[in-house]
Tab-separated table of C-alpha atoms and ligand atoms in Angstrom:
chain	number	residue	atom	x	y	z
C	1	UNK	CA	2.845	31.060	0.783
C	2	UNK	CA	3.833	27.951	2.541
C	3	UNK	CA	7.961	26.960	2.860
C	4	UNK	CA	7.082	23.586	3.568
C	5	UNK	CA	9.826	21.398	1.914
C	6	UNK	CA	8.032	17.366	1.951
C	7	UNK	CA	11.979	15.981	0.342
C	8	UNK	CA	12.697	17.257	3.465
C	9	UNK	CA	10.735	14.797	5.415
C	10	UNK	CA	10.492	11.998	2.605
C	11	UNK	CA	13.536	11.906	0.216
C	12	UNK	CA	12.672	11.142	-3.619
C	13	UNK	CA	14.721	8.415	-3.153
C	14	UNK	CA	13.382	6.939	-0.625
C	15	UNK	CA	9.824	7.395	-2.464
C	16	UNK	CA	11.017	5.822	-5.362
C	17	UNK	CA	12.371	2.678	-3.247
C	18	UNK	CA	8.450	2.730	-1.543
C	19	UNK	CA	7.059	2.242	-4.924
C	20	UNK	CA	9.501	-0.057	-6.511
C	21	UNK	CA	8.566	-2.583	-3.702
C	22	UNK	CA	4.571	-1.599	-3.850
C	23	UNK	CA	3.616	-4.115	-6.358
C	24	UNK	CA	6.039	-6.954	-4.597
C	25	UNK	CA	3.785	-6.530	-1.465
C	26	UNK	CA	0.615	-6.329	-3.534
C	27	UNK	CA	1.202	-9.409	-5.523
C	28	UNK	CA	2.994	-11.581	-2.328
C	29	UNK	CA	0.141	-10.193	0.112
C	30	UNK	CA	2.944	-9.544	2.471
C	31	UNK	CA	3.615	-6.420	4.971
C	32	UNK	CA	6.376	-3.675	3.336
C	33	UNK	CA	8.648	-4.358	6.642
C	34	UNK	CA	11.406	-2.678	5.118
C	35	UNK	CA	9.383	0.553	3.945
C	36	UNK	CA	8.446	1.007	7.983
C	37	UNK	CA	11.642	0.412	8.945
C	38	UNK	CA	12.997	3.030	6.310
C	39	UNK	CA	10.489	5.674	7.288
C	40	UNK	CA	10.951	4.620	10.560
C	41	UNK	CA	14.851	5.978	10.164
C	42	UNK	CA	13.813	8.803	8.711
C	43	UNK	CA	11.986	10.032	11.627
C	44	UNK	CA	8.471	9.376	9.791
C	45	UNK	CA	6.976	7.654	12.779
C	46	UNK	CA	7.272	11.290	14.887
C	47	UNK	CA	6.414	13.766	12.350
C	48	UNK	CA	3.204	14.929	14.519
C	49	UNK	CA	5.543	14.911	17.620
C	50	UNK	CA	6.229	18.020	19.037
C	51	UNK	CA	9.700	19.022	18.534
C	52	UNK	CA	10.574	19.338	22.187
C	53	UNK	CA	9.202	15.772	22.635
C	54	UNK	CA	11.759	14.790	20.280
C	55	UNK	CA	9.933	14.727	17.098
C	56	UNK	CA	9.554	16.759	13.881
C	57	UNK	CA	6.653	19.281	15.342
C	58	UNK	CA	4.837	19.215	12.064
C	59	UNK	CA	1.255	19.760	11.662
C	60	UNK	CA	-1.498	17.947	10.436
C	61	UNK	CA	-1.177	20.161	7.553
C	62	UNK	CA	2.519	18.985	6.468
C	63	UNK	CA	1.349	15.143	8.133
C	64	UNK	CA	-1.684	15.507	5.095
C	65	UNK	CA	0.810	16.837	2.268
C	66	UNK	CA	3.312	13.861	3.695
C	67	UNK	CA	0.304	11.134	3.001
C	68	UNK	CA	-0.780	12.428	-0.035
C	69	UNK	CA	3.064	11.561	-1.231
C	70	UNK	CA	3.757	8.587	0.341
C	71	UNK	CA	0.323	7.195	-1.155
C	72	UNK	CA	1.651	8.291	-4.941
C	73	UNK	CA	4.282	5.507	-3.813
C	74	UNK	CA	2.680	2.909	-2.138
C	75	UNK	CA	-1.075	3.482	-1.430
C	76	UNK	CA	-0.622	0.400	1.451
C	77	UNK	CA	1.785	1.316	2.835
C	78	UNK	CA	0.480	4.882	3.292
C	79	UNK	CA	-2.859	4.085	4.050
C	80	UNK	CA	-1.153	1.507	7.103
C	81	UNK	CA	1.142	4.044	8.439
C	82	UNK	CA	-1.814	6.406	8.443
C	83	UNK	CA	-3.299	4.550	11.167
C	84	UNK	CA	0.322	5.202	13.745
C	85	UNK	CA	0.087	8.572	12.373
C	86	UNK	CA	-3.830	8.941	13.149
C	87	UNK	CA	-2.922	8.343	17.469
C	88	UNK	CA	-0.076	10.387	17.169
C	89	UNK	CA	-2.341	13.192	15.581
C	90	UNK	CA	-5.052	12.364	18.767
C	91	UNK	CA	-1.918	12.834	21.026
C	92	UNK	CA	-1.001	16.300	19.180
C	93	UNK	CA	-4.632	17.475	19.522
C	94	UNK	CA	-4.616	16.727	22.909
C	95	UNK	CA	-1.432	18.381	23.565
C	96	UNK	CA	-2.336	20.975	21.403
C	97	UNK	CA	-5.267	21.931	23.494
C	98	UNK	CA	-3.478	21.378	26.952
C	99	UNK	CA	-5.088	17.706	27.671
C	100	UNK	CA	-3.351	15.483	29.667
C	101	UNK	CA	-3.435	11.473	29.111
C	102	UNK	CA	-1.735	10.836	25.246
C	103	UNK	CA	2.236	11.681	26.090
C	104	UNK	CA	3.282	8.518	26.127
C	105	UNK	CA	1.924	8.017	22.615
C	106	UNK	CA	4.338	10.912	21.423
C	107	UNK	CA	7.467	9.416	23.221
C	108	UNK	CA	6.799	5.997	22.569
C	109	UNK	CA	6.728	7.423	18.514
C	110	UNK	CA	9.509	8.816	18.831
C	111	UNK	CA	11.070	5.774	20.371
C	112	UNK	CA	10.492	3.509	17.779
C	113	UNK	CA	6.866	2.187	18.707
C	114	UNK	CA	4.151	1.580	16.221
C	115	UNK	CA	0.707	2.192	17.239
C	116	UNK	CA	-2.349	0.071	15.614
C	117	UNK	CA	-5.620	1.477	15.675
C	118	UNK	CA	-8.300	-0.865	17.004
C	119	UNK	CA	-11.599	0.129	16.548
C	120	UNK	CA	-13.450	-1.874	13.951
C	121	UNK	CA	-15.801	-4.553	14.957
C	122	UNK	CA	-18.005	-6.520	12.899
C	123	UNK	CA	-21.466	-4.937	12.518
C	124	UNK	CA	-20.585	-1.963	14.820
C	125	UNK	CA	-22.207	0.745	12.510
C	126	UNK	CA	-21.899	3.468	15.598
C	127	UNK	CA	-18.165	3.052	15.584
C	128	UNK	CA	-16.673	5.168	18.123
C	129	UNK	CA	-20.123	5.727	19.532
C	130	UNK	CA	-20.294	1.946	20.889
C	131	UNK	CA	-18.327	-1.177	21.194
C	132	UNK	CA	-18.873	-4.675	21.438
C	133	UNK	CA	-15.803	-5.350	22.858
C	134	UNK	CA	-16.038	-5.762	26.941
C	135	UNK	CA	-13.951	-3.586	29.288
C	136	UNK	CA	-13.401	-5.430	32.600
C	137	UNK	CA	-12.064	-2.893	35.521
C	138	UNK	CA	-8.946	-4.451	37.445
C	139	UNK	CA	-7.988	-3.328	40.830
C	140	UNK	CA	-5.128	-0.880	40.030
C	141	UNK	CA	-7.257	1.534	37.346
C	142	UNK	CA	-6.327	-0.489	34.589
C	143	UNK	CA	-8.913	-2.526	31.894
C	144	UNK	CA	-8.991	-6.449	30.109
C	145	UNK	CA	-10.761	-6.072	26.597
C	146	UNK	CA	-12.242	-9.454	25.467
C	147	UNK	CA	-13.600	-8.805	21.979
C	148	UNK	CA	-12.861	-9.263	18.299
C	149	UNK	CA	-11.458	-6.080	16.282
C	150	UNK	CA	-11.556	-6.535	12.384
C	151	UNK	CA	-9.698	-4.943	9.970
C	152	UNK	CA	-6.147	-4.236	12.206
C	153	UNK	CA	-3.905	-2.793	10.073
C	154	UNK	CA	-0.532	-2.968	10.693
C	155	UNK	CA	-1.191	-6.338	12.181
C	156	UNK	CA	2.646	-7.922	11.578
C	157	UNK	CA	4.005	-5.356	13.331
C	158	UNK	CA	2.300	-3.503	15.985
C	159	UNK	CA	3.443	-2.842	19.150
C	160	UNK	CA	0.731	-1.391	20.764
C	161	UNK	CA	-2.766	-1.144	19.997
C	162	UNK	CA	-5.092	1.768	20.683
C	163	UNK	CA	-8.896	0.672	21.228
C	164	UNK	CA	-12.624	1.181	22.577
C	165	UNK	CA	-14.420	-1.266	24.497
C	166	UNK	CA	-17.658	-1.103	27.027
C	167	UNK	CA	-17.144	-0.942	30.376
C	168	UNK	CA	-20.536	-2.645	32.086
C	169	UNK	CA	-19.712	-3.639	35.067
C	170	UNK	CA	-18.479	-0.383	36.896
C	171	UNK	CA	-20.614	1.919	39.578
C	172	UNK	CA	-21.151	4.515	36.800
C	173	UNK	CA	-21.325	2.264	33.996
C	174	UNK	CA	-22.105	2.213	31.243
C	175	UNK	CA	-18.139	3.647	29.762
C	176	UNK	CA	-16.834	3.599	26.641
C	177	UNK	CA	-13.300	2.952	27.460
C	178	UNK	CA	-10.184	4.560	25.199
C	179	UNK	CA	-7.050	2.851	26.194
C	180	UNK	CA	-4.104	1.250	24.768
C	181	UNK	CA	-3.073	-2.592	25.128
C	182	UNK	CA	0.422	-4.232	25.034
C	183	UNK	CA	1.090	-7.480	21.972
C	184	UNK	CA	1.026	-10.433	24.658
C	185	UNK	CA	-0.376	-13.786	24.490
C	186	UNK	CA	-4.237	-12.087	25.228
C	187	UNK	CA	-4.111	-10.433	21.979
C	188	UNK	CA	-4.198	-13.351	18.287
C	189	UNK	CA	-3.565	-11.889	15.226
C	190	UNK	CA	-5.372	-13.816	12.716
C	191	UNK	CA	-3.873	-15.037	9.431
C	192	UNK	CA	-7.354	-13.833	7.358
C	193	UNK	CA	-6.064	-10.892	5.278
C	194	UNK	CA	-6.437	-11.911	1.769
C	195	UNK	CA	-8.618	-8.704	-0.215
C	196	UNK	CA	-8.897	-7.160	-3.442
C	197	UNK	CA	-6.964	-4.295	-2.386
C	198	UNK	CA	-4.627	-2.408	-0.098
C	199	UNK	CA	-3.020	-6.106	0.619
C	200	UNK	CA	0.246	-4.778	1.797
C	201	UNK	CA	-1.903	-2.861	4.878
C	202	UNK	CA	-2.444	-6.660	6.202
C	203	UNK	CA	-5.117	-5.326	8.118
C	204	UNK	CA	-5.857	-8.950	10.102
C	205	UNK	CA	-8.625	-9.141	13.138
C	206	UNK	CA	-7.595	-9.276	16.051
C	207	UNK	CA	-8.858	-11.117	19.141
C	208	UNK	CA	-8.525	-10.031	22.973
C	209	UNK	CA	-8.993	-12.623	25.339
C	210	UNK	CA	-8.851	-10.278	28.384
C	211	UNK	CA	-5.822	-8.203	26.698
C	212	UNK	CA	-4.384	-5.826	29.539
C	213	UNK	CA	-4.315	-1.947	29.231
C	214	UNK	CA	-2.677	-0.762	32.886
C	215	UNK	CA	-3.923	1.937	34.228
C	216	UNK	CA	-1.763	4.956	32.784
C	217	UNK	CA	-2.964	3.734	29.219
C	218	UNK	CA	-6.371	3.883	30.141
C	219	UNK	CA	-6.698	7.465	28.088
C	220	UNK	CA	-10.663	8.193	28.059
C	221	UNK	CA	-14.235	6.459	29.730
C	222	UNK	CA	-16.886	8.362	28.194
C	223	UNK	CA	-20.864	7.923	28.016
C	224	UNK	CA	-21.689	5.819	25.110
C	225	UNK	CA	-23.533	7.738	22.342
C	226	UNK	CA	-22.100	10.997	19.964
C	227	UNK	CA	-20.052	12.919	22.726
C	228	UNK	CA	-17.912	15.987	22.274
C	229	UNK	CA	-15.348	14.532	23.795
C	230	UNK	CA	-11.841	15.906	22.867
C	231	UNK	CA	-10.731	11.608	22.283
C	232	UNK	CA	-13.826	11.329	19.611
C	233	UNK	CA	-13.131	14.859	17.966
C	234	UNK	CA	-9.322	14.364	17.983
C	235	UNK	CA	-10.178	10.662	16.320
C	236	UNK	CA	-12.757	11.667	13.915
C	237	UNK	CA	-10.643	15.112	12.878
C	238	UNK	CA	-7.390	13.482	12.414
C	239	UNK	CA	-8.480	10.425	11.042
C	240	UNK	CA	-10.756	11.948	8.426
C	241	UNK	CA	-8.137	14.687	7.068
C	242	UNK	CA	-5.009	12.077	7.123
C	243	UNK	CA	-7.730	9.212	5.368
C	244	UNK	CA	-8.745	11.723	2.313
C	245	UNK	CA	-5.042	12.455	1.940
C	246	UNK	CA	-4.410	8.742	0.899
C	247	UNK	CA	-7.099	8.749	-1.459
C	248	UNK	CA	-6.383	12.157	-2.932
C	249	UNK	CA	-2.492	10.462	-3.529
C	250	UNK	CA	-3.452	7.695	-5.001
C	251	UNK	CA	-5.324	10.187	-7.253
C	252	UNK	CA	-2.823	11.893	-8.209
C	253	UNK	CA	-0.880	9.141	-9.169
C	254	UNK	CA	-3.670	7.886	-11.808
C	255	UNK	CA	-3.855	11.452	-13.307
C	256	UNK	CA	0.162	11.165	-13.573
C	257	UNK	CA	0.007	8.042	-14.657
C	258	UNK	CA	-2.811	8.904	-17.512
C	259	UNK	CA	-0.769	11.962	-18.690
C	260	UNK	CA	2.030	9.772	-19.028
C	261	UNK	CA	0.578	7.399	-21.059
C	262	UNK	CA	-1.475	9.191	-23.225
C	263	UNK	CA	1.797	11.387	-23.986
C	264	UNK	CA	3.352	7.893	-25.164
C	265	UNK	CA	0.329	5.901	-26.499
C	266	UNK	CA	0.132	6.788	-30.872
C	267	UNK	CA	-3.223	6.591	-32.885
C	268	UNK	CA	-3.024	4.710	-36.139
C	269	UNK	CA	-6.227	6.674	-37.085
C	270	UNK	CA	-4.217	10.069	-36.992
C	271	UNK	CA	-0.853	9.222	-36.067
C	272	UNK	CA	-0.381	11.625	-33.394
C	273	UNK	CA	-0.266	11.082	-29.575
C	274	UNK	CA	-3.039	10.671	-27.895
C	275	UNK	CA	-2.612	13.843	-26.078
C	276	UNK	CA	-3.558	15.530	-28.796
C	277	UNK	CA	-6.873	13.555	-29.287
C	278	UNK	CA	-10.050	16.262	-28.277
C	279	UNK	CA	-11.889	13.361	-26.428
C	280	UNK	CA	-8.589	12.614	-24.294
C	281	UNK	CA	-7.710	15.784	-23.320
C	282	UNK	CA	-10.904	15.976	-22.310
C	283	UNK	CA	-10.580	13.307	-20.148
C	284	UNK	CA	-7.463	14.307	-18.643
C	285	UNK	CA	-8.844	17.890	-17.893
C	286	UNK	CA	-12.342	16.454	-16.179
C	287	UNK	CA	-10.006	14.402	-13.838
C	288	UNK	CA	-7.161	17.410	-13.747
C	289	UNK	CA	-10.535	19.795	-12.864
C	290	UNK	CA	-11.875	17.050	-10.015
C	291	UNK	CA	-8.363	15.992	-8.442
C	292	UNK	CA	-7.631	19.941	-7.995
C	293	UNK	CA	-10.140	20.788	-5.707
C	294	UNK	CA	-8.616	18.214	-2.726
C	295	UNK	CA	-5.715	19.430	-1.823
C	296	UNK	CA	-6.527	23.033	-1.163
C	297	UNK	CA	-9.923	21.538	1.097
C	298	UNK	CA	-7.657	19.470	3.406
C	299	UNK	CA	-5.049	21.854	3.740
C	300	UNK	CA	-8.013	24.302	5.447
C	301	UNK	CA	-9.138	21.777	7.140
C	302	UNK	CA	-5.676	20.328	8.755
C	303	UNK	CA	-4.760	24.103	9.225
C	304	UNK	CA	-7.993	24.774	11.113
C	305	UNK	CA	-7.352	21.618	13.444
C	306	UNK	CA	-3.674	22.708	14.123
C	307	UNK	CA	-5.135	25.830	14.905
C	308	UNK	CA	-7.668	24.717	17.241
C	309	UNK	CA	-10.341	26.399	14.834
C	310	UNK	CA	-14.306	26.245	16.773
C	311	UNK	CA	-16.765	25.211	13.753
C	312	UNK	CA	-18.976	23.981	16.749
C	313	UNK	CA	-21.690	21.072	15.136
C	314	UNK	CA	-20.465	21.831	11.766
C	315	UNK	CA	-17.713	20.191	11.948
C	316	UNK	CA	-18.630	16.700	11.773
C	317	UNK	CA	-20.049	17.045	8.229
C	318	UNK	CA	-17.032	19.472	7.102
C	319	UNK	CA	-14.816	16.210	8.406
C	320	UNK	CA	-16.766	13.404	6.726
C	321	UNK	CA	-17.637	15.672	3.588
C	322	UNK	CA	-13.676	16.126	2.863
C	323	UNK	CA	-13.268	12.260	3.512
C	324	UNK	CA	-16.119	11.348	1.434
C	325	UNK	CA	-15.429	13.754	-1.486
C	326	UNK	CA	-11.961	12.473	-1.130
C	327	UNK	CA	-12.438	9.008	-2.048
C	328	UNK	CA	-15.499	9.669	-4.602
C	329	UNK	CA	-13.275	11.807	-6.608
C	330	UNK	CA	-9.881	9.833	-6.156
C	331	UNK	CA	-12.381	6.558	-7.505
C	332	UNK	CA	-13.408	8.919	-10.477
C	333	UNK	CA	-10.048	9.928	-11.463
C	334	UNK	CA	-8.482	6.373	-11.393
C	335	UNK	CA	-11.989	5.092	-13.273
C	336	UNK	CA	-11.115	7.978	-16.222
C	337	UNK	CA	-7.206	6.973	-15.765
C	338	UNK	CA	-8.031	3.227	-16.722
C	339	UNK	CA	-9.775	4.371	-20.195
C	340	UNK	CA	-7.259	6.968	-20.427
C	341	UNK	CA	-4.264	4.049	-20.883
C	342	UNK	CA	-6.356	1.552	-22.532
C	343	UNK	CA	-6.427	-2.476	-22.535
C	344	UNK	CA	-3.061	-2.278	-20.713
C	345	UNK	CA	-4.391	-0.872	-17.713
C	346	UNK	CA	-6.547	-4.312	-17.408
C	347	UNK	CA	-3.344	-6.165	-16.601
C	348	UNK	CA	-2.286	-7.029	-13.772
C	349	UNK	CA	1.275	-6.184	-13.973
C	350	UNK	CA	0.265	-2.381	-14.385
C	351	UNK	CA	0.123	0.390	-11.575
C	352	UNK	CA	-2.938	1.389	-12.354
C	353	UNK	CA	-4.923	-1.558	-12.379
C	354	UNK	CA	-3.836	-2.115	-8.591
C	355	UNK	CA	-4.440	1.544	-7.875
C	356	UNK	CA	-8.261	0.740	-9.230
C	357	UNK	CA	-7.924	-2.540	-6.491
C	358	UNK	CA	-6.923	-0.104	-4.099
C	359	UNK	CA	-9.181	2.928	-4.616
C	360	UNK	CA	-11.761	1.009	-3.953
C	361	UNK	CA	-11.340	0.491	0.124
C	362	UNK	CA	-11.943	4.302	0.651
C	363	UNK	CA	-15.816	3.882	0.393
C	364	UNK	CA	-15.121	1.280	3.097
C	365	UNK	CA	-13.693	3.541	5.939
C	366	UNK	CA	-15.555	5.750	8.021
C	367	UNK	CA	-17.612	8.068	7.292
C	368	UNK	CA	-18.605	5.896	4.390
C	369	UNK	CA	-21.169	7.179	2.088
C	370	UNK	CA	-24.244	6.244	4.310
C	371	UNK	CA	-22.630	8.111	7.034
C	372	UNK	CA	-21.610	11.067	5.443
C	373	UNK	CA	-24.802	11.948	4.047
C	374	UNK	CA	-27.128	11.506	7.354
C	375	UNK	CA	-24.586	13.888	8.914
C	376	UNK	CA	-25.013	16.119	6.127
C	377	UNK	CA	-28.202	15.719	6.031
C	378	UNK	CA	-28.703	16.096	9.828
C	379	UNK	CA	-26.533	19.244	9.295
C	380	UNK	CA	-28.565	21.150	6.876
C	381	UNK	CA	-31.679	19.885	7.857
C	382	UNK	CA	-31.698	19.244	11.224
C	383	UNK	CA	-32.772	15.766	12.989
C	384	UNK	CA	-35.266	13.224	11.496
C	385	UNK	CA	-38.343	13.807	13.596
C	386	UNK	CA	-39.471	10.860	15.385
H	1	FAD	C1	-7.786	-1.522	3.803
H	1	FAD	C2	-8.503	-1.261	5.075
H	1	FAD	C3	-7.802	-0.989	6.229
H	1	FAD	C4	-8.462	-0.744	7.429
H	1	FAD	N1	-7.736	-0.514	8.564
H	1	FAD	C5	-8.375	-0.334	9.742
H	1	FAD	C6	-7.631	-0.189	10.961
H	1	FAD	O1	-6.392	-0.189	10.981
H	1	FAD	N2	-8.334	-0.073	12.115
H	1	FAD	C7	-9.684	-0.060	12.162
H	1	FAD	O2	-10.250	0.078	13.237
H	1	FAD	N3	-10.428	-0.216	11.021
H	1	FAD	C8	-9.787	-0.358	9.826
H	1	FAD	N4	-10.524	-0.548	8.670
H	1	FAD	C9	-11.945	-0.861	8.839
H	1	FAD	C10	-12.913	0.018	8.165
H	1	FAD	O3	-12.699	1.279	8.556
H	1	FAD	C11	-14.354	-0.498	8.347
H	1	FAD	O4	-14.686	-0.581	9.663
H	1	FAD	C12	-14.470	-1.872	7.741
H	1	FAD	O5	-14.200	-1.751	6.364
H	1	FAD	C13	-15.843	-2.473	7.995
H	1	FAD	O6	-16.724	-1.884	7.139
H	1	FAD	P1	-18.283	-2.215	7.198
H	1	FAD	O7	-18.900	-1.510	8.333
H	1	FAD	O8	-18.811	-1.925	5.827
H	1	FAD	O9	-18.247	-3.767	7.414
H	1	FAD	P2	-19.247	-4.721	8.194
H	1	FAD	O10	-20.518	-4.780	7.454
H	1	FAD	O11	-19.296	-4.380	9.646
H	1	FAD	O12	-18.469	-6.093	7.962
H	1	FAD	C14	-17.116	-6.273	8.222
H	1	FAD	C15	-16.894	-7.741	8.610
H	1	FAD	O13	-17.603	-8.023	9.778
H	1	FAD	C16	-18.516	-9.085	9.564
H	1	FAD	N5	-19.770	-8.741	10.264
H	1	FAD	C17	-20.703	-7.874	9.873
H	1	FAD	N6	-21.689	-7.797	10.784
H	1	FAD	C18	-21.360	-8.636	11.782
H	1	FAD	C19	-21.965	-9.012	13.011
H	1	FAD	N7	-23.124	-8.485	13.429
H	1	FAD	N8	-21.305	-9.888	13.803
H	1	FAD	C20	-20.147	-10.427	13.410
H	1	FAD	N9	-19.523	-10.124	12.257
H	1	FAD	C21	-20.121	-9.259	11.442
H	1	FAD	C22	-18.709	-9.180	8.076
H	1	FAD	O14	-19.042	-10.481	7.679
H	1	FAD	C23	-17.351	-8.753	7.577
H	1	FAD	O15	-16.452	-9.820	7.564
H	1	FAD	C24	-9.873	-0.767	7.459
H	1	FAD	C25	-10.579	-1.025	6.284
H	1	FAD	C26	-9.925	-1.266	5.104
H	1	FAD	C27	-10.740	-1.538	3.877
């Protein structure tokens, strides 16, 4: 039975300040500053730091029972921080497993610095597999990356940016090229971030007009293509488990949400609660019966990462599958939650009509849907045959 305390590591009070300030950011389309700088303090930013680095020395277990909480809050917020937390898991798997190149991820976290991820690019369907961003070489080791990244969350307040781009140009060439980049004049943040959801993440593109990554940020040049590189399992591993663990908050704060209200909302027709109605209950129990089985799958999953676990092939699909499930079901839940609390839900003033806004970006991530079922299908199956 696990001790692990999350009050420990994010206070109810501190929660309940996240979420009183959730719909502010929502509604202004402006970054929570002061919920980063509060979870900053409380040593947030370093929870996947080793302890003798100076951090917390949690797991990605306790990381995916933290997100799952801070995402009842503020599903932004969460799902922005997730993307700092989602290098600083990379750097623990590396650690973890005795690979060098990620340490100054885990002291710069625990020095205050806030890690984008920069990955995204428009029409780049092979994701870590490719990039259309260009990686020049410089003389000392180090890389420019002139490209456009889309979808930078985190964008106010970065401080460093963790990306991919394709090295052409070098002897052995093609690379794909991991590396981090300073905020300096090579790097635009664009002012574009205006969605239907997830506003406070103000995930802005980015451009890189020859944006410098010096040589002992240069973390990873790998062949193009699926490669079992420890940078694309320790990506697609950390960033799938910490991903479903937003969605699977957000769906737990419908199902709250829909108990609540159908505790409080009265029938005229019988003049009882409507948590006594047959067809509610049933509703509640259909999303009580879905929203159970995620926790328990990404705490197997985070615990098998954290203890360098060998699924071999499998686990792509066992990483996508928990993401993908994740979001389906969290979409579900807050889909029964809004007929759960009736017309009130429709407004805009109420949680759960921005948690339907926000639910909805989870398809959008990968693995999304397309992506999760060829590597299913490719699992079970095998390879289409050309
Ligand atoms: C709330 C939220 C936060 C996110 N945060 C991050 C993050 O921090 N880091 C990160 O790396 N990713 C992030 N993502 C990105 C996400 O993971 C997907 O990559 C993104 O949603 C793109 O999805 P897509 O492949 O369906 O879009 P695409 O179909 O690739 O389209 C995305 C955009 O690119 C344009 N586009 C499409 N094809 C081309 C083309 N050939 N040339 C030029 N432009 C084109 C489209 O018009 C559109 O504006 C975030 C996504 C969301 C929804």
């Amino acid at each position: 039975m696990s001790t692990f305390d999350p009050t420990a590591y994010l206070p109810d009070d501190l929660l309940e300040r996240i979420r009183e300030r959730a719909p502010i950011h929502d509604r202004d389309n402006t970054f929570p500053e002061q919920d980063l700088a509060e979870l900053r303090d409380a040593g947030y930013l370093a929870i996947l730091v080793p302890s003798e680095r100076g951090g917390a020395g949690l797991g990605l277990a306790e990381a995916a029972i933290l997100q799952q909480r801070l995402a009842t809050a503020a599903p932004a917020t969460a799902l922005a921080i997730n993307m700092h937390l989602v290098w600083t898991g990379v750097a623990k798997v590396f650690s973890d497993r005795g690979i060098h190149g990620l340490q100054f991820v885990q002291e710069g976290a625990v020095a205050g610095e806030v890690f984008a991820f920069g990955i995204s690019e428009g029409g780049n369907d092979l994701v870590l597999f490719a990039s259309d961003t260009d990686a020049r070489p410089v003389a000392d080791g180090g890389y420019l990356f002139t490209g456009t990244k889309i979808f930078t969350s985190l964008a106010p307040v970065w401080t460093k940016l963790g990306l991919h781009g394709l090295d052409t140009t070098s002897p052995d060439a093609p690379k794909l090229v991991f590396a981090f980049v300073e905020r300096d004049d090579a790097v635009v943040t664009g002012d574009d971030w205006d969605t239907l959801g997830m506003r406070a993440t103000q995930s802005r593109t980015t451009r890189l007009d020859g944006a410098t990554a010096d040589a002992a940020h240069v973390v990873r040049r790998i062949d193009p293509g699926p490669n079992p590189d420890p940078i694309v399992f320790g990506i697609f591993s950390v960033f799938e488990i910490l991903l479903a663990s937003v969605y699977t908050g957000v769906a737990r704060r419908a199902l709250d949400l829909a108990v609540l209200t159908a505790k409080k909302r009265k029938s005229k027709k019988t003049g009882a609660a409507y948590s006594q109605d047959p067809d509610i209950r049933w509703r509640i129990a259909d999303m009580g019966l879905a929203y159970d089985a995620l926790p328990p799958q990404i705490a197997a999953l985070a615990r098998d990462v954290d203890e360098s676990a060998d699924h071999g092939a499998r686990w792509f699909t066992l990483l996508s599958g928990v993401k993908h499930r994740a979001i389906t079901t969290a979409k579900h839940v807050v889909d029964q939650a809004m007929l759960v609390a009736g017309g009130g839900s429709y407004f805009s003033s109420n949680e759960l009509s921005r948690l339907y806004r926000d639910v909805l970006a989870g398809a959008f991530h990968p693995s999304d849907p397309e992506s999760a079922h060829a590597t299913a299908a490719s699992a079970w199956l095998g390879p289409i045959e050309s």
